[in-house]
Coordinates of C-alpha atoms in Angstrom, one line a residue:
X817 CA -8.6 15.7 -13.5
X818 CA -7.8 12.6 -15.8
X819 CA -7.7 9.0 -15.9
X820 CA -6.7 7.2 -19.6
X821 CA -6.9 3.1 -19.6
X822 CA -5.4 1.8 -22.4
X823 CA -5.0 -1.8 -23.8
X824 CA -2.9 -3.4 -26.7
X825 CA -4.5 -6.9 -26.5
X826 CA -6.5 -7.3 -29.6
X827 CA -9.1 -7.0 -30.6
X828 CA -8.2 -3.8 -28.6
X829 CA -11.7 -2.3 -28.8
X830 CA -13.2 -5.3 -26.4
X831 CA -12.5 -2.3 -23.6
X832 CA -15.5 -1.0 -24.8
X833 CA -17.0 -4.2 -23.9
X834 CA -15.9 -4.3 -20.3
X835 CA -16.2 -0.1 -19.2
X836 CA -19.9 -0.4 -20.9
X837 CA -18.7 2.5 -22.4
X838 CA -19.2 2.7 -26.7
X839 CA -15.5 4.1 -28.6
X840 CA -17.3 5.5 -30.4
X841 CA -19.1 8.0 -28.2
X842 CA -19.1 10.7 -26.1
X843 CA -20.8 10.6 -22.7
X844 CA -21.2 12.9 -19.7
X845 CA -22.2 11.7 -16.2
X846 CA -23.6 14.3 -13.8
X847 CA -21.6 14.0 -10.3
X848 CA -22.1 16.0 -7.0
X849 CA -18.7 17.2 -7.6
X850 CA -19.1 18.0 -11.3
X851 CA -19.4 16.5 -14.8
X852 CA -17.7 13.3 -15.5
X853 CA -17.1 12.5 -19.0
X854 CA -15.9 9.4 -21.0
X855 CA -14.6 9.2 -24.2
X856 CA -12.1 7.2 -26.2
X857 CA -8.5 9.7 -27.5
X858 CA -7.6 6.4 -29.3
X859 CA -9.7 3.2 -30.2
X860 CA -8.4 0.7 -32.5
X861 CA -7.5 -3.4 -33.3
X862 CA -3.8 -3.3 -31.5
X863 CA -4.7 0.1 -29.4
X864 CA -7.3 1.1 -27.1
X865 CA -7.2 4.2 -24.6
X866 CA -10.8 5.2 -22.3
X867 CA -10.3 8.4 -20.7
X868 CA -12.3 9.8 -17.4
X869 CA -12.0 13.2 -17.7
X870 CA -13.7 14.6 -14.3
X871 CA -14.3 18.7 -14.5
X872 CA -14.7 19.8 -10.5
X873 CA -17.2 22.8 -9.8
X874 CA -15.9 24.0 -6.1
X875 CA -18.4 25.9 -6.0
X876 CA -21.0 22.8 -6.2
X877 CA -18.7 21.5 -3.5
X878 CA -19.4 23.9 -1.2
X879 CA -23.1 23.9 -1.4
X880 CA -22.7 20.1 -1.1
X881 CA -20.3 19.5 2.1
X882 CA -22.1 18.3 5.6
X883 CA -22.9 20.9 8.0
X884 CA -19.8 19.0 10.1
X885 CA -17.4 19.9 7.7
X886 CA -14.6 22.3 8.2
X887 CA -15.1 26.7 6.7
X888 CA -11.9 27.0 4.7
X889 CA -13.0 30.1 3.9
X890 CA -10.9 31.3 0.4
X891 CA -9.8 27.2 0.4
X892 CA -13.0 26.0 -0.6
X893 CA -13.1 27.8 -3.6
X894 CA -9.2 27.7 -4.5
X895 CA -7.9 24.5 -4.5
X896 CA -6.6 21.9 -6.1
X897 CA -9.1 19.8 -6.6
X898 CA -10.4 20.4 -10.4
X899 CA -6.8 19.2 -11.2
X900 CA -5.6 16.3 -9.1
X901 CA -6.8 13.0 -9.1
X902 CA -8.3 12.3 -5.6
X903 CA -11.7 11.0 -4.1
X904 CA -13.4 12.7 -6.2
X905 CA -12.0 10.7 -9.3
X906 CA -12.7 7.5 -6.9
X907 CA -16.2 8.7 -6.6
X908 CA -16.7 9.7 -10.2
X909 CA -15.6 6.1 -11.0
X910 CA -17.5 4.2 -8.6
X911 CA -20.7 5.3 -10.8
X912 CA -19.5 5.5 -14.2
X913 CA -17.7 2.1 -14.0
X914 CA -19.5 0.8 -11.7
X915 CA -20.6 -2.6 -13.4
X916 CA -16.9 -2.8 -14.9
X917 CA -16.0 -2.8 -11.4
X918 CA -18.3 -5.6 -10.6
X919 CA -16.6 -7.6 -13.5
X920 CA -19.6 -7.9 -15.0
X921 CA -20.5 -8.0 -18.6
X922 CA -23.4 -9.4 -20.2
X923 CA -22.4 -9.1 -23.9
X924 CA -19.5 -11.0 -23.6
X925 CA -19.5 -12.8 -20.1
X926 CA -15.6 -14.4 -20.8
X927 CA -13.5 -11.1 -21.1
X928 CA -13.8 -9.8 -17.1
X929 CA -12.1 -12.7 -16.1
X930 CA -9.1 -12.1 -18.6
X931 CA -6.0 -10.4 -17.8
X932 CA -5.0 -7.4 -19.9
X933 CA -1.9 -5.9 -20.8
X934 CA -2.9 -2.3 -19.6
X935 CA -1.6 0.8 -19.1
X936 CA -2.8 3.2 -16.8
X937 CA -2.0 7.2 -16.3
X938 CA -2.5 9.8 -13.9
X939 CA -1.1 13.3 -15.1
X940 CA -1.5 14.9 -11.9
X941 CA -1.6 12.9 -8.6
X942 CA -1.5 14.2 -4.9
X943 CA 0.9 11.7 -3.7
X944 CA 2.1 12.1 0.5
X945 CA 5.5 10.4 0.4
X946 CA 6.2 10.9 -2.8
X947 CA 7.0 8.3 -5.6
X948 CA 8.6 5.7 -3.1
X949 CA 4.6 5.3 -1.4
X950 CA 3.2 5.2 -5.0
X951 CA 5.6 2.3 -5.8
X952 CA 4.6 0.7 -2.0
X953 CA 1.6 0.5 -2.4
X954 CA 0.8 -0.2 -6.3
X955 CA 4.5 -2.5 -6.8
X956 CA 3.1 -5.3 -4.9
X957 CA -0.2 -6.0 -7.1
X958 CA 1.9 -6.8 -9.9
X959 CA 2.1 -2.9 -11.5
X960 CA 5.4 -1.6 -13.1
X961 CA 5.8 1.9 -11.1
X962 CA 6.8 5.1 -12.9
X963 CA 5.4 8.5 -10.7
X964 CA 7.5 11.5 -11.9
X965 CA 7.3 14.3 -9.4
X966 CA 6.4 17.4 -10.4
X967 CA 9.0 20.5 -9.5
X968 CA 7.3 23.4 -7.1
X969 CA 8.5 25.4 -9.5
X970 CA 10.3 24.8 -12.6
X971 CA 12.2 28.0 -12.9
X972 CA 13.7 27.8 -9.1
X973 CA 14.6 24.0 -9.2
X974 CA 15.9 24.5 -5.9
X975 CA 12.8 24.3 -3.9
X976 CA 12.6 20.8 -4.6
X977 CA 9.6 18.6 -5.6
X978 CA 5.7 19.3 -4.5
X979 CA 3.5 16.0 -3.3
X980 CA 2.1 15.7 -7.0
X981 CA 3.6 13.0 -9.5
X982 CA 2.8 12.1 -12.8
X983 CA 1.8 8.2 -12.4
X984 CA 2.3 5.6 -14.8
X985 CA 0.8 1.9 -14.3
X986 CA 1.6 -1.0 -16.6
X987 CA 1.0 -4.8 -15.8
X988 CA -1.0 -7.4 -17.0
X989 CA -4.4 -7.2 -14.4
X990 CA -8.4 -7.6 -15.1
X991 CA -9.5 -4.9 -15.5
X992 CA -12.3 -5.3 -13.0
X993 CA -9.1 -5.6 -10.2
X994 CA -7.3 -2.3 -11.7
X995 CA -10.1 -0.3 -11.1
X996 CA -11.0 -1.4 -8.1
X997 CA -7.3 -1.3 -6.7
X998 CA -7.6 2.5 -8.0
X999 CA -10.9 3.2 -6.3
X1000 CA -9.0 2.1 -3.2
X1001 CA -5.9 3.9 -3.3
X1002 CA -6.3 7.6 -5.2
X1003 CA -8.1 8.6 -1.4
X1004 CA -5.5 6.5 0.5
X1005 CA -2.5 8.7 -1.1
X1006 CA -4.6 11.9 -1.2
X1007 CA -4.9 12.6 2.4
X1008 CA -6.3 15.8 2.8
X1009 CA -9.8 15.5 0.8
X1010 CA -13.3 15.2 2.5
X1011 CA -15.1 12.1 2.1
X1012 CA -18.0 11.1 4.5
X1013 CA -16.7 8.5 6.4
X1014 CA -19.5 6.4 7.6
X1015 CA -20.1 2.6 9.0
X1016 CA -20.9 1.2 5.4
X1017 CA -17.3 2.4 4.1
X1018 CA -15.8 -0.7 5.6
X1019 CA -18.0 -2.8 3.6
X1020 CA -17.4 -0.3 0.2
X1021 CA -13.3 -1.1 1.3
X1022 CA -13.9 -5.0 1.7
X1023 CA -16.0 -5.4 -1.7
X1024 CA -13.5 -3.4 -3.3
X1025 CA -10.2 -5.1 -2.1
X1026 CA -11.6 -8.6 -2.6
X1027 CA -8.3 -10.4 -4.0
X1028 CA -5.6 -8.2 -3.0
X1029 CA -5.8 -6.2 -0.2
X1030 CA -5.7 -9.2 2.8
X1031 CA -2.9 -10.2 1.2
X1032 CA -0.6 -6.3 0.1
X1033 CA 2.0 -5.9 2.8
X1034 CA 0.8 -2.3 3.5
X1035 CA -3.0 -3.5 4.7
X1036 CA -2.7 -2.1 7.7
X1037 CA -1.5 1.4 6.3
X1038 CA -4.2 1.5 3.6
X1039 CA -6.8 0.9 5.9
X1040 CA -6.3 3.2 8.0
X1041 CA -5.9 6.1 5.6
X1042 CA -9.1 4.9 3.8
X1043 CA -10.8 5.3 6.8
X1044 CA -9.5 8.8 8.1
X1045 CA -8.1 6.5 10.9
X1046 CA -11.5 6.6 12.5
X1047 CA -10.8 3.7 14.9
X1048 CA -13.6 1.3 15.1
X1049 CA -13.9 1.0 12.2
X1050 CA -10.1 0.6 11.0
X1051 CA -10.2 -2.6 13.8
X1052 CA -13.3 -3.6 12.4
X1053 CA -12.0 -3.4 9.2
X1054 CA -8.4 -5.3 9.8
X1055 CA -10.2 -8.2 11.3
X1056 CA -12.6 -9.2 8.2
X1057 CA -9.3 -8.8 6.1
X1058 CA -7.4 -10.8 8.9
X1059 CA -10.3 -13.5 8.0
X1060 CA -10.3 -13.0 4.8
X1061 CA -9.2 -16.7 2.4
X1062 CA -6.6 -13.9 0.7
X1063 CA -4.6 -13.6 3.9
X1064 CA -1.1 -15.4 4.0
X1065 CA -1.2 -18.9 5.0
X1066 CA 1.6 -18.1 7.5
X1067 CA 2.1 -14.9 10.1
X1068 CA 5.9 -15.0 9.0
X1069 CA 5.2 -13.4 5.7
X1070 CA 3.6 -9.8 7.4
X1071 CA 7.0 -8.8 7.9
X1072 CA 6.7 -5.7 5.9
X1073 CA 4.1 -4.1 6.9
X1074 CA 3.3 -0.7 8.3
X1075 CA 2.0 -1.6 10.9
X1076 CA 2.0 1.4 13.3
X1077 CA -1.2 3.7 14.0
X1078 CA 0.3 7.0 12.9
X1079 CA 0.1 9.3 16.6
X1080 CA 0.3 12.4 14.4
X1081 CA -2.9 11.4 12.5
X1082 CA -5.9 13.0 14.1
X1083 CA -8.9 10.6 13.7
X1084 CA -11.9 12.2 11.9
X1085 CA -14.5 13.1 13.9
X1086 CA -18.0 11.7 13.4
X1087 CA -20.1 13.1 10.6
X1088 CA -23.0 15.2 11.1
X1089 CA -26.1 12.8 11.3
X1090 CA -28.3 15.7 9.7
X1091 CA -26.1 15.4 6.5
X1092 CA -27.3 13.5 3.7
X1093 CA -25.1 10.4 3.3
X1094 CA -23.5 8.8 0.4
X1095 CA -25.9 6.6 -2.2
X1096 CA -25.3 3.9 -2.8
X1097 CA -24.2 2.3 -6.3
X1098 CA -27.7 1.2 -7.9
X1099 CA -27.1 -1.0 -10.5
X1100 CA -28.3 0.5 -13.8
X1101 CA -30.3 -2.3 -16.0
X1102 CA -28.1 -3.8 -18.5
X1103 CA -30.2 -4.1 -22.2
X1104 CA -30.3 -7.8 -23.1
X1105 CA -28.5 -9.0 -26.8
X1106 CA -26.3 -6.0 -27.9
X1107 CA -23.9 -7.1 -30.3
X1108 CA -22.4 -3.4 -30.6
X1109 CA -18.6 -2.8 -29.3
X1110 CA -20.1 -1.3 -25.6
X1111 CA -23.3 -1.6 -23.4
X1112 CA -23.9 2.2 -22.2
X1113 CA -25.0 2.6 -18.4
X1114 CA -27.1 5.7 -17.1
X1115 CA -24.8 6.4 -14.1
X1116 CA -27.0 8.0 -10.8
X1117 CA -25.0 10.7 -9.3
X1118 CA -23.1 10.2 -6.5
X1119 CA -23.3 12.2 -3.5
X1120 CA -19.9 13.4 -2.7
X1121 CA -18.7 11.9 0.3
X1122 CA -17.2 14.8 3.1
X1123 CA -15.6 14.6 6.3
X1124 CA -13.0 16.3 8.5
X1125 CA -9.6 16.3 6.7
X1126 CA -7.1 14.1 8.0
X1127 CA -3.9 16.2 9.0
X1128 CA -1.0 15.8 6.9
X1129 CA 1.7 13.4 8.0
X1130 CA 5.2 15.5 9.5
X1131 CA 8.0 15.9 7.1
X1132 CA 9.8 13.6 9.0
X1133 CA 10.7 9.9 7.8
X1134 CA 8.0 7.4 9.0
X1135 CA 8.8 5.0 11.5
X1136 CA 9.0 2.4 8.9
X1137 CA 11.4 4.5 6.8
X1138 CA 13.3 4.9 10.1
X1139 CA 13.3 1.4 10.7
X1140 CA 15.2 0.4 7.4
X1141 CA 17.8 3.3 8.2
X1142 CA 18.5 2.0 11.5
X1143 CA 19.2 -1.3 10.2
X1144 CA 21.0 -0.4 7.5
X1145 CA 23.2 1.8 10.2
X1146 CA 24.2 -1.2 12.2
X1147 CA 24.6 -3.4 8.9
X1148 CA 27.2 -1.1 7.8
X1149 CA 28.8 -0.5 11.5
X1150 CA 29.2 -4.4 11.5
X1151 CA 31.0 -4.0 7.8
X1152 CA 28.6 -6.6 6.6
X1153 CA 28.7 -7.4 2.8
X1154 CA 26.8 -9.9 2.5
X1155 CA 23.2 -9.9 4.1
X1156 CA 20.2 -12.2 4.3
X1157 CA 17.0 -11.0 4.8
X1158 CA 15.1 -13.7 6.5
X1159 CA 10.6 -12.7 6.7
X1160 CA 12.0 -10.2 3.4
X1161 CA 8.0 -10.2 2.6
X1162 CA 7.4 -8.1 -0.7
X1163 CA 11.3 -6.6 -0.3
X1164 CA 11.2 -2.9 1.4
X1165 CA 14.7 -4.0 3.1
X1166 CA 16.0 -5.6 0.1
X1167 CA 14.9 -2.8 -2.5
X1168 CA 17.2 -0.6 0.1
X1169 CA 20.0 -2.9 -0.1
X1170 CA 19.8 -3.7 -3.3
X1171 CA 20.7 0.3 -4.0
X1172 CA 23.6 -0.3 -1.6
X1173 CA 26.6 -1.4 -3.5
X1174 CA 28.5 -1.9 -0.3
X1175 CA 26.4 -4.9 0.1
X1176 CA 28.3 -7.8 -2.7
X1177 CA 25.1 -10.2 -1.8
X1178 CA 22.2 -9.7 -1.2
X1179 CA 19.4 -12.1 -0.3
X1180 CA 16.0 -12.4 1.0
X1181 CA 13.8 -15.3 1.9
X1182 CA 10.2 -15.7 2.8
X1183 CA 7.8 -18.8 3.8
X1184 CA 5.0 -16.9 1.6
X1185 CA 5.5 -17.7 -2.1
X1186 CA 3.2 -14.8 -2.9
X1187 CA 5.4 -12.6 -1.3
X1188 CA 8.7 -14.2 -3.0
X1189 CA 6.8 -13.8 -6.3
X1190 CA 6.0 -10.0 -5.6
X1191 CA 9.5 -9.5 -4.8
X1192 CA 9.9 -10.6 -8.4
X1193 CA 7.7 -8.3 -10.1
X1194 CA 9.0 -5.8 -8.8
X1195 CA 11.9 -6.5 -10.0
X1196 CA 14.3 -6.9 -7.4
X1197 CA 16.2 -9.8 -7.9
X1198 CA 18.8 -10.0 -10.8
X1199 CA 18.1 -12.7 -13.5
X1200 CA 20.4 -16.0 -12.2
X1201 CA 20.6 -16.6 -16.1
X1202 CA 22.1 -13.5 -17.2
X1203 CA 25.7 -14.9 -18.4
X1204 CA 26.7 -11.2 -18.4
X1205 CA 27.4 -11.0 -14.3
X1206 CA 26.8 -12.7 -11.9
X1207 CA 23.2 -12.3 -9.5
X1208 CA 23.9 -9.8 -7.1
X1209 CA 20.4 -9.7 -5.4
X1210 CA 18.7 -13.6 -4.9
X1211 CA 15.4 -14.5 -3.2
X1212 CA 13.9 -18.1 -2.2
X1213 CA 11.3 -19.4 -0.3
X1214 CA 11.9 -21.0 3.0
X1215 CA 10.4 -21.1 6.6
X1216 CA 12.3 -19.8 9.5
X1217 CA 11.7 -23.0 11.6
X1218 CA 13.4 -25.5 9.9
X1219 CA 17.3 -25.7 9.1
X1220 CA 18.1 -24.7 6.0
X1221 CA 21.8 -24.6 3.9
X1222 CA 20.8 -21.8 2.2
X1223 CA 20.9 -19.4 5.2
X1224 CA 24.4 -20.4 5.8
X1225 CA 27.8 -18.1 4.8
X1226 CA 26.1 -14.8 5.2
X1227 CA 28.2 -11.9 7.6
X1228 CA 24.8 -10.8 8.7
X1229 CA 21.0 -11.8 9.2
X1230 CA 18.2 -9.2 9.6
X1231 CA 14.8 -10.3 11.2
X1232 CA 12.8 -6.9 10.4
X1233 CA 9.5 -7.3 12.9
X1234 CA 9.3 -10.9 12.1
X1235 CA 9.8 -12.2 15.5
X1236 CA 6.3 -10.6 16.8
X1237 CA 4.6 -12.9 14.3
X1238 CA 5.9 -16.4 14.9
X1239 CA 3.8 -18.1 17.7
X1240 CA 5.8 -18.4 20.9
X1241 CA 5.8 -22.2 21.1
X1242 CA 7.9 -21.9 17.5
X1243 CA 10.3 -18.9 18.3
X1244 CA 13.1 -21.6 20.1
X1245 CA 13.3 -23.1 16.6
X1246 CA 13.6 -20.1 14.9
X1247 CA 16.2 -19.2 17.0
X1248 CA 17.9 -22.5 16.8
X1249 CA 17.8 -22.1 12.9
X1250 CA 19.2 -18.2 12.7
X1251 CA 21.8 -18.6 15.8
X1252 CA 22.5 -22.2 16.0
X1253 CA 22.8 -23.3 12.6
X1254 CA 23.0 -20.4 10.6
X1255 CA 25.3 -18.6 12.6
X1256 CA 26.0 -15.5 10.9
X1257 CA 28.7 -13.0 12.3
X1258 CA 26.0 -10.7 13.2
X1259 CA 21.9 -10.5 13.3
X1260 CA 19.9 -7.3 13.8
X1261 CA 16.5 -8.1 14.9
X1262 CA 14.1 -5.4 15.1
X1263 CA 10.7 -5.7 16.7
X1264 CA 7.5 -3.3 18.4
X1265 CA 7.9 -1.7 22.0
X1266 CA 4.3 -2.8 23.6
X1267 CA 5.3 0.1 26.1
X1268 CA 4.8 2.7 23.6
X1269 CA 1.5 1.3 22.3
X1270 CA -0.2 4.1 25.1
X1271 CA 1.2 6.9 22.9
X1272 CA -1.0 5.5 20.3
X1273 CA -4.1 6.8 19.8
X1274 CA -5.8 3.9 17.4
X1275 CA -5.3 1.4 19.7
X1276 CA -7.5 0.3 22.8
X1277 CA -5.8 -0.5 26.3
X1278 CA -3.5 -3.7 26.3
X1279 CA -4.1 -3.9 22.2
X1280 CA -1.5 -5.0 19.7
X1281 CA -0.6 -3.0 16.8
X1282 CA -1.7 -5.8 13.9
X1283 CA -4.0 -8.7 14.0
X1284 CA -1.2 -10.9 13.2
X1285 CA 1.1 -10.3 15.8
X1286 CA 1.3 -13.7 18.5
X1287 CA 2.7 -10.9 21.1
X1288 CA 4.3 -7.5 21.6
X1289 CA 7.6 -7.4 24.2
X1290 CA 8.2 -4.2 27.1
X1291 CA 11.6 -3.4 27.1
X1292 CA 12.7 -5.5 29.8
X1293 CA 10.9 -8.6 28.1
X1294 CA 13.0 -7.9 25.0
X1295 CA 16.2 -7.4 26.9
X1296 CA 15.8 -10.7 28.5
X1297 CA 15.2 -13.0 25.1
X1298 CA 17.8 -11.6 23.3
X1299 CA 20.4 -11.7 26.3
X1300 CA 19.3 -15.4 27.0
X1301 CA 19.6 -15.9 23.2
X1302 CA 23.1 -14.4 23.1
X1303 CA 24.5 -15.8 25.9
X1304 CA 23.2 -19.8 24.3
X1305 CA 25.2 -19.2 21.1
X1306 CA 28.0 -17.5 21.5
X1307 CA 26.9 -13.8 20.8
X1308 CA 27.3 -10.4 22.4
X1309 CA 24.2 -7.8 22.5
X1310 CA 23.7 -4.3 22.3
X1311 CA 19.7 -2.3 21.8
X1312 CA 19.0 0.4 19.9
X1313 CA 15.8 2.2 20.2
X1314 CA 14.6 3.5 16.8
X1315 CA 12.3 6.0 16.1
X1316 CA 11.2 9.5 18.4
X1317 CA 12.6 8.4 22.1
X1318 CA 10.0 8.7 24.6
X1319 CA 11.1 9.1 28.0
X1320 CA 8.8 7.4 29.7
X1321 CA 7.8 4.3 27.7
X1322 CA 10.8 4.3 25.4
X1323 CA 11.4 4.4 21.4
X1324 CA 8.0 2.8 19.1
X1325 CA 10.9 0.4 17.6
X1326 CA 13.4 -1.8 19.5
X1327 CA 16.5 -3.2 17.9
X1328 CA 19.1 -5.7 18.7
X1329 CA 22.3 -6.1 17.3
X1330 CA 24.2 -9.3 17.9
X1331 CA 28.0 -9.9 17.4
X1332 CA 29.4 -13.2 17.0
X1333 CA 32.1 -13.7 20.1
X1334 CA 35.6 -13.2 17.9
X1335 CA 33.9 -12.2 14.8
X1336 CA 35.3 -8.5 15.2

């Protein structure tokens, strides 16, 4: 399996500086898994390129996994592993990189802290979702998202696409943060492999997210796939983010966020006490007053880390995916055309109606300014200074509890689960502002059934799904805000349940579509 890192900003060759890796050598890294070796294709003034090239013995695998680990018989030996980037690559660069990761460099103590242009590839990439989760989950730290997916088989195009892509990641990022983003998610969208999940990996997923993960919009998601959805530790985890000084100033930005315990994931069982754990990173010494182009590190192996898989999600959409279907259903049943997403967070909604040309204007708005300015690099919103056309697509910042011109003129208003996040002392004005003064023909609100939370198996008795919601409403409880709030201003009410219909507790999602009285 490969990684390249390449850089244009010159003098280009300061990566060598910063991977404590020389250009101008070759170096191998002995691994539990295998061999890890680093070495530079390209290395230059304007262009730099460090490639981790990891060569997987599944044999050594085998006489490595915990006693607790699964016999796949044939499967351990013939797999894909010596090909696709996974844990293993994680692994193989927690130890190689390891005081890149740290954004530590003696020799020349200024460049961690310097953002890079830098390009990053992955040839072959086990992706679950395909390329729309690569561009979830790396879109919102800034990266420009380009995963190809590779054909089951090229000469019957007709089978459609296998779960690997070709990933391409450009931005301008230290470095330090790219790999440690990477270290992060190649496990979290490979989620069959074995890695030992034990207590310290909360701390390993902290350390490693400092900066960006309290605040990515799919937290709650990338925890729980980092840690095999073993649930102490995935609420353990959630609440030092929750704490964390990079979480959003304001609940009313978490609007996008998966934040459902997948039922169909089976949690990992408990490893095998008897088996060796994990070691941990040992800083190698770093020699003091080299003036050449990279510092080399003696990396120590690192003990592959093995659990019980994690069973692959269903083919079926995820409730999220659902979610943005429904509403886009009663969106068009209301023969809305222009649309404001109000709690648009880092724009899953408006990316979707963006692609919608039924929709003539689009817009989203957001108290968080980090989220408004995530929506922008990703693109999203069409340049208001292009004298070519007209912007389609528009975002602003703006809280939901004050009235505000901007959300005026709009056939419809979407609240995608925002209302679960504003405290209930502060939901009257919100819904002053929306169907008071706003006053939109229509407003689809979505928000979590707390009756279904029993069919969850992550989640303790009487427990919310996310840290961040201020409550969770029964059926009945949701019935009776909305048909309070419809009958106050003027609307009519109808609830849809979204997602797989339980019929005892009800649908995980509940939605309510309100009509303006005369509107239609």
């Amino acid at each position: 399996m490969l990684l390249t890192i390449s850089t244009t900003r010159a003098p280009a060759t300061d990566l060598g500086f910063l991977l404590h890796k020389h250009p101008d050598k070759v170096q191998r890294f002995e691994q539990a898994s295998g061999v890890a070796h680093v070495f530079y294709p390209e290395a230059d003034e304007t262009r730099c390129t460090a490639a981790l090239l990891l060569e997987v013995d599944p044999v050594k695998l085998v006489r490595t996994r915990g006693k607790s680990s699964p016999d796949f018989a044939l499967g351990q030996y013939v797999n894909d592993r010596p090909y696709a980037a996974s844990s293993l690559l994680a692994s193989a660069m927690a130890g190689v990189f390891r005081t890149a990761m740290r954004g530590r460099c003696d020799a020349r103590p200024e460049l961690p802290a310097v953002p890079l242009p830098l390009e990053i590839k992955l040839p072959a990439l086990p992706c679950r979702g395909g390329p729309e989760r690569a561009e979830r989950y790396f879109a919102p730290l800034g990266w420009r998202v380009e995963a190809v997916p590779a054909p089951l088989d090229e000469s019957f195009p007709s089978w459609g696409d296998s779960r690997y892509v070709s990933l391409t990641l450009t931005g301008e990022l230290r470095l330090a943060d790219a790999l440690n983003q990477l270290y992060v998610l190649l496990p979290v969208l490979d989620e069959s492999k074995h890695y030992w999940i034990a207590p310290d990996e909360v701390d390993k997923l902290i350390r490693a997210g400092e900066g960006w993960l309290a605040a990515h919009p799919d937290r709650s998601g990338i925890t729980r796939r980092y840690l095999a959805n073993r649930r102490p530790l995935v609420r353990a985890a959630l609440g030092r983010l929750a704490d964390s000084d990079d979480a959003p100033e304001d609940a009313l930005d978490r609007t996008s966020l998966d934040e459902e315990p997948a039922p169909d994931e089976t949690a990992a069982p408990a490893p095998d006490e008897t088996a060796a754990s994990p070691q941990e990173e040992i800083a190698a010494p770093v020699q003091e007053g080299i003036a050449a182009p990279a510092q080399e590190e003696t990396a120590a192996p690192v003990q592959e880390e093995t659990a019980a898989p994690v069973r692959e999600a269903d083919a079926k959409p995820s409730l999220a995916e659902q979610r943005v279907e429904a509403v886009l259903a009663a969106l068009h049943e209301q023969d809305a055309s222009t649309v404001l997403d109000l709690g648009c967070g880092t724009g899953k909604l408006l990316a979707r109606l963006k692609r919608d040309r039924a929709f003539t204007k689009v817009t989203g708005a957001d108290v968080s300014y980090r989220a408004i300015e995530m929506v922008r690099r990703r693109g999203i919103p069409d340049d208001p200074d292009d004298p070519r056309r007209p912007a389609r697509v528009t975002v602003f910042q703006s809280a939901l509890t004050y009235a505000d011109r901007r959300f005026e003129g709009y056939d419809a208003a979407v609240l995608m689960e925002v209302v679960e996040h504003v405290d209930p002392p502060r939901l009257a004005a919100v819904e002053g502002v929306v169907f008071g003064a706003a006053r939109p023909a229509s407003v689809v609100v979505t928000t979590p059934n707390a009756e279904y939370n029993v069919r969850y198996e992550g989640l303790a008795d009487g427990a919310m799904r996310h840290p961040d919601h201020r409550f969770e409403w029964t059926r009945a409880e949701f019935a009776s805000w909305a048909g309070r709030v419809a009958a106050a201003h003027g609307y009519g009410v109808r609830y849809v349940p979204v997602g797989d219909l339980d019929p005892e507790v009800g649908a995980p999602t509940q939605m309510a579509v309100f009509t303006k009285e005369g509107a239609r």
